[in-house]
Every structure is written in C-alpha cells, then in structure tokens.
Coordinates of C-alpha atoms in Angstrom, one line a residue:
X542 CA 20.5 26.5 -30.9
X543 CA 23.6 24.8 -32.4
X544 CA 25.9 25.6 -29.4
X545 CA 23.3 24.1 -26.9
X546 CA 23.0 21.1 -29.1
X547 CA 26.6 20.4 -29.3
X548 CA 27.1 21.0 -25.7
X549 CA 24.5 18.3 -25.4
X550 CA 26.2 15.8 -27.5
X551 CA 29.5 16.4 -25.9
X552 CA 27.9 15.8 -22.2
X553 CA 26.5 12.8 -23.5
X554 CA 29.9 11.4 -25.1
X555 CA 31.9 12.3 -21.8
X556 CA 29.2 10.4 -19.8
X557 CA 29.3 7.3 -22.3
X558 CA 33.2 7.4 -21.7
X559 CA 33.1 7.7 -18.1
X560 CA 30.9 4.7 -17.9
X561 CA 33.0 2.7 -20.0
X562 CA 35.9 3.4 -18.0
X563 CA 33.9 2.3 -14.9
X564 CA 33.2 -0.8 -16.6
X565 CA 36.6 -1.5 -17.8
X566 CA 38.0 -1.1 -14.3
X567 CA 35.2 -3.3 -12.4
X568 CA 36.8 -6.5 -11.2
X569 CA 35.1 -9.5 -11.8
X570 CA 34.0 -11.1 -8.4
X571 CA 34.6 -14.8 -7.8
X572 CA 30.8 -14.8 -7.1
X573 CA 27.9 -12.3 -7.5
X574 CA 28.1 -10.4 -4.3
X575 CA 25.0 -10.2 -2.1
X576 CA 22.9 -12.4 0.7
X577 CA 20.0 -14.3 -0.2
X578 CA 17.4 -14.7 2.3
X579 CA 16.1 -17.8 0.6
X580 CA 17.3 -19.9 -2.3
X581 CA 14.6 -19.9 -4.8
X582 CA 16.3 -19.2 -8.3
X583 CA 13.1 -19.9 -10.4
X584 CA 10.9 -18.0 -8.3
X585 CA 8.6 -15.8 -10.2
X586 CA 9.5 -12.7 -8.2
X587 CA 13.4 -11.9 -8.0
X588 CA 13.4 -9.2 -5.3
X589 CA 16.6 -7.3 -4.9
X590 CA 17.4 -4.6 -2.4
X591 CA 20.5 -2.7 -1.8
X592 CA 21.0 -1.3 1.6
X593 CA 23.5 0.9 3.7
X594 CA 24.0 -0.6 7.3
X595 CA 24.4 3.0 8.6
X596 CA 21.2 4.5 6.5
X597 CA 18.2 5.1 8.7
X598 CA 15.9 4.4 5.7
X599 CA 17.5 1.1 5.2
X600 CA 16.6 0.0 8.7
X601 CA 13.0 1.2 8.3
X602 CA 12.6 -0.9 5.1
X603 CA 14.0 -4.0 6.5
X604 CA 11.3 -5.5 8.6
X605 CA 9.1 -5.3 5.6
X606 CA 11.4 -7.0 3.4
X607 CA 11.2 -9.9 5.8
X608 CA 7.4 -9.9 5.8
X609 CA 7.7 -10.2 1.9
X610 CA 9.4 -13.4 2.3
X611 CA 6.7 -14.8 4.5
X612 CA 3.7 -13.5 2.3
X613 CA 5.0 -14.7 -1.0
X614 CA 7.1 -17.9 0.1
X615 CA 7.9 -20.0 -2.8
X616 CA 7.2 -17.2 -5.4
X617 CA 9.8 -15.0 -4.1
X618 CA 13.5 -15.0 -3.7
X619 CA 15.0 -12.0 -1.8
X620 CA 18.8 -10.8 -2.1
X621 CA 20.3 -8.1 -0.1
X622 CA 23.5 -6.4 -1.3
X623 CA 25.4 -3.5 0.6
X624 CA 26.2 0.1 -0.8
X625 CA 28.3 2.3 1.4
X626 CA 27.4 5.5 1.1
X627 CA 30.0 8.3 1.4
X628 CA 27.8 10.8 2.8
X629 CA 27.4 8.2 6.1
X630 CA 30.9 8.6 7.1
X631 CA 31.3 5.1 8.7
X632 CA 29.3 3.3 6.1
X633 CA 32.2 1.3 4.5
X634 CA 33.6 0.2 8.0
X635 CA 30.2 -1.0 8.7
X636 CA 30.1 -2.8 5.6
X637 CA 33.3 -4.4 6.2
X638 CA 31.7 -5.9 9.6
X639 CA 29.3 -7.8 7.1
X640 CA 32.1 -9.1 5.1
X641 CA 33.7 -10.4 8.4
X642 CA 30.6 -12.0 9.3
X643 CA 30.2 -13.8 6.1
X644 CA 34.0 -14.4 6.2
X645 CA 33.5 -16.2 9.8
X646 CA 30.4 -18.2 9.1
X647 CA 28.6 -16.3 11.5
X648 CA 24.6 -16.0 11.4
X649 CA 24.1 -13.3 8.9
X650 CA 20.4 -12.3 9.3
X651 CA 20.9 -12.0 13.2
X652 CA 23.9 -9.6 12.3
X653 CA 21.8 -7.9 9.7
X654 CA 19.0 -7.1 12.7
X655 CA 21.6 -6.4 15.4
X656 CA 23.5 -3.6 13.2
X657 CA 20.3 -1.9 12.1
X658 CA 19.1 -1.7 16.1
X659 CA 22.7 -0.1 16.7
X660 CA 23.3 1.7 13.8
X661 CA 22.6 5.0 15.4
X662 CA 26.0 5.1 17.4
X663 CA 27.7 5.3 13.9
X664 CA 25.9 8.2 12.6
X665 CA 27.9 11.1 11.9
X666 CA 27.0 13.1 14.9
X667 CA 27.5 10.7 17.5
X668 CA 31.1 10.1 16.0
X669 CA 32.2 13.4 14.7
X670 CA 34.6 13.9 17.6
X671 CA 36.1 10.0 17.3
X672 CA 39.1 9.0 15.5
X673 CA 38.9 6.3 12.7
X674 CA 40.6 4.0 15.2
X675 CA 38.2 4.6 17.8
X676 CA 35.2 4.1 15.9
X677 CA 36.9 0.6 14.6
X678 CA 37.3 -0.5 18.2
X679 CA 33.6 0.2 19.1
X680 CA 32.8 -1.7 16.0
X681 CA 35.1 -4.6 17.1
X682 CA 33.1 -4.4 20.7
X683 CA 29.6 -4.8 18.4
X684 CA 31.1 -7.9 16.9
X685 CA 32.1 -9.5 20.3
X686 CA 28.3 -10.7 20.6
X687 CA 29.2 -13.2 17.6
X688 CA 32.3 -14.7 19.2
X689 CA 34.8 -12.7 17.4
X690 CA 37.5 -11.7 19.7
X691 CA 39.2 -8.2 19.7
X692 CA 42.5 -9.5 18.2
X693 CA 40.7 -11.6 15.4
X694 CA 38.7 -8.7 14.5
X695 CA 41.5 -6.4 14.3
X696 CA 43.4 -8.8 12.2
X697 CA 40.3 -9.4 9.7
X698 CA 39.3 -5.8 9.6
X699 CA 42.4 -4.7 8.5
X700 CA 43.3 -7.5 6.1
X701 CA 43.7 -7.1 2.4
X702 CA 40.9 -9.8 1.8
X703 CA 38.2 -8.3 3.8
X704 CA 39.1 -4.8 2.1
X705 CA 38.8 -5.9 -1.4
X706 CA 35.9 -7.9 -0.8
X707 CA 34.2 -4.9 0.6
X708 CA 35.4 -3.0 -2.1
X709 CA 34.1 -5.4 -4.9
X710 CA 30.6 -5.2 -3.2
X711 CA 30.4 -1.4 -3.4
X712 CA 31.6 -1.4 -7.2
X713 CA 29.2 -4.1 -8.0
X714 CA 26.2 -2.1 -6.6
X715 CA 27.4 1.1 -8.4
X716 CA 27.8 -0.9 -11.8
X717 CA 23.9 -1.7 -11.1
X718 CA 23.5 2.2 -11.2
X719 CA 22.5 2.2 -7.6
X720 CA 22.9 5.6 -5.9
X721 CA 21.1 5.6 -2.8
X722 CA 19.7 3.3 -0.3
X723 CA 17.4 1.6 0.0
X724 CA 17.0 0.7 -3.6
X725 CA 15.0 -2.0 -5.0
X726 CA 14.8 -4.2 -8.3
X727 CA 12.2 -6.5 -9.0
X728 CA 13.0 -9.0 -11.8
X729 CA 16.1 -6.9 -12.8
X730 CA 13.9 -3.7 -13.2
X731 CA 14.4 -1.0 -10.9
X732 CA 11.5 0.4 -8.7
X733 CA 12.6 3.8 -8.3
X734 CA 9.2 5.2 -7.0
X735 CA 9.7 2.8 -3.9
X736 CA 9.7 4.3 -0.6
X737 CA 11.5 2.6 2.7
X738 CA 8.3 2.9 4.7
X739 CA 6.3 0.8 2.1
X740 CA 4.0 -1.9 3.6
X741 CA 3.5 -5.4 2.4
X742 CA 0.2 -4.1 0.8
X743 CA 2.0 -1.4 -0.9
X744 CA 4.4 -3.8 -2.4
X745 CA 1.5 -6.3 -3.3
X746 CA 0.4 -3.7 -5.9
X747 CA 3.5 -4.6 -8.1
X748 CA 4.3 -8.2 -7.0
X749 CA 0.8 -9.9 -7.0
X750 CA 0.3 -9.2 -10.8
X751 CA 3.4 -11.2 -11.5
X752 CA 2.2 -14.2 -9.9
X753 CA -1.5 -13.6 -10.8

C-alpha cells in the first residue's frame, strides 16, 4: 500500500510540474482569442464553445448554437474558439483559414457556415494521398469565394503572423483544459455532459434556471 500511495503522489507531483511548465510557456495574447456572435458582456449567460473546423461533431453542434442566440437574445453572449485536434490531420491548416478571414476582415460567420458545409474534403481519408502543399492549395481555392486571391492566400498562410496567431489560439484552448470538440462552457464552468446533438430544448434545462 505504501508503494501505491507513493506512486500516486509522484504522479500528482509530475502532473503539477507539467501544468506549471505549460502555464510558464503560455504566451500572453494581445487579446483573448475567440469570435463573439454577439457582444453582451453583461448577459446573464456567458456561453463559450470550442470547435474544430474539420470535426464533424462541431459541424453538428453549430446550428443549435446559432439557435441559442435567437432564443435567448440579450440574455446570452456566445463566444466561439478554435481547437485544432491533432488526429484531424488538416485541422491546424483549417484553423489558419479562420485566422486569415479575421486578418482580412472577411465575414466570419459566413466563413464558419461554409467551412462546416465543406469540411469533408479535408477529412483524413479523402486527403491521405495528398501532399500538404496540395491540401493548402485546395484550401486557397476555398477562400477565393471571400475575394482572397491565390497569391494573397499563399503569402498570408505561410506568414509568421498567421502562424503565431493560430498557435496562440490553440495554446489558449489547451490552457482552459479543453481536450476535444465541441466543448462547452457556461459562465466559465465546463459542461462536460453536453452532446453535439443537443437541441435548444436540451440546453434550456441548463440555461433557463440561470435567467429565471
């Protein structure tokens, strides 16, 4: 039993040291990453969702998130963050598309709608025989609908600024303890039992008591 207890404490200490290391290395962003669907900083419900643009579950959850805004109006502020998951092989590249959209002041939510509609072309299986350069070129063609030329896209995509901003967004998500997508927070508290296919009715069981 002594050995088991000692091992338990050793693992706890190692985990704490790793957490301290992550926090120490975490860059402080110029502003908190994330896109606000509406600006209601004093709303009773502060709803946060972390998504991955190449995650099918994130695409399933997104329409309901939009409906929550219509349902709760001034009582809710919704903020969306991006966490590129490593097992979706093209996710970090896709997250850089969002960074480019923000950098060039293109319509953010039109982009989100479109990338979720078209995400399947960047799933692992369809791209398994493509090079990284081919995937990036394909993503550039996708952004042409937002009046971003191929030349401008390539310049932005490989720029240090877009790369660093996208990395900071990922690091911010991990600093919040986010490990998958979609992942939800209500007033700063993770709702770990929430499902991607929850309806507005399902969410109302959690949100209505806050405003009532």
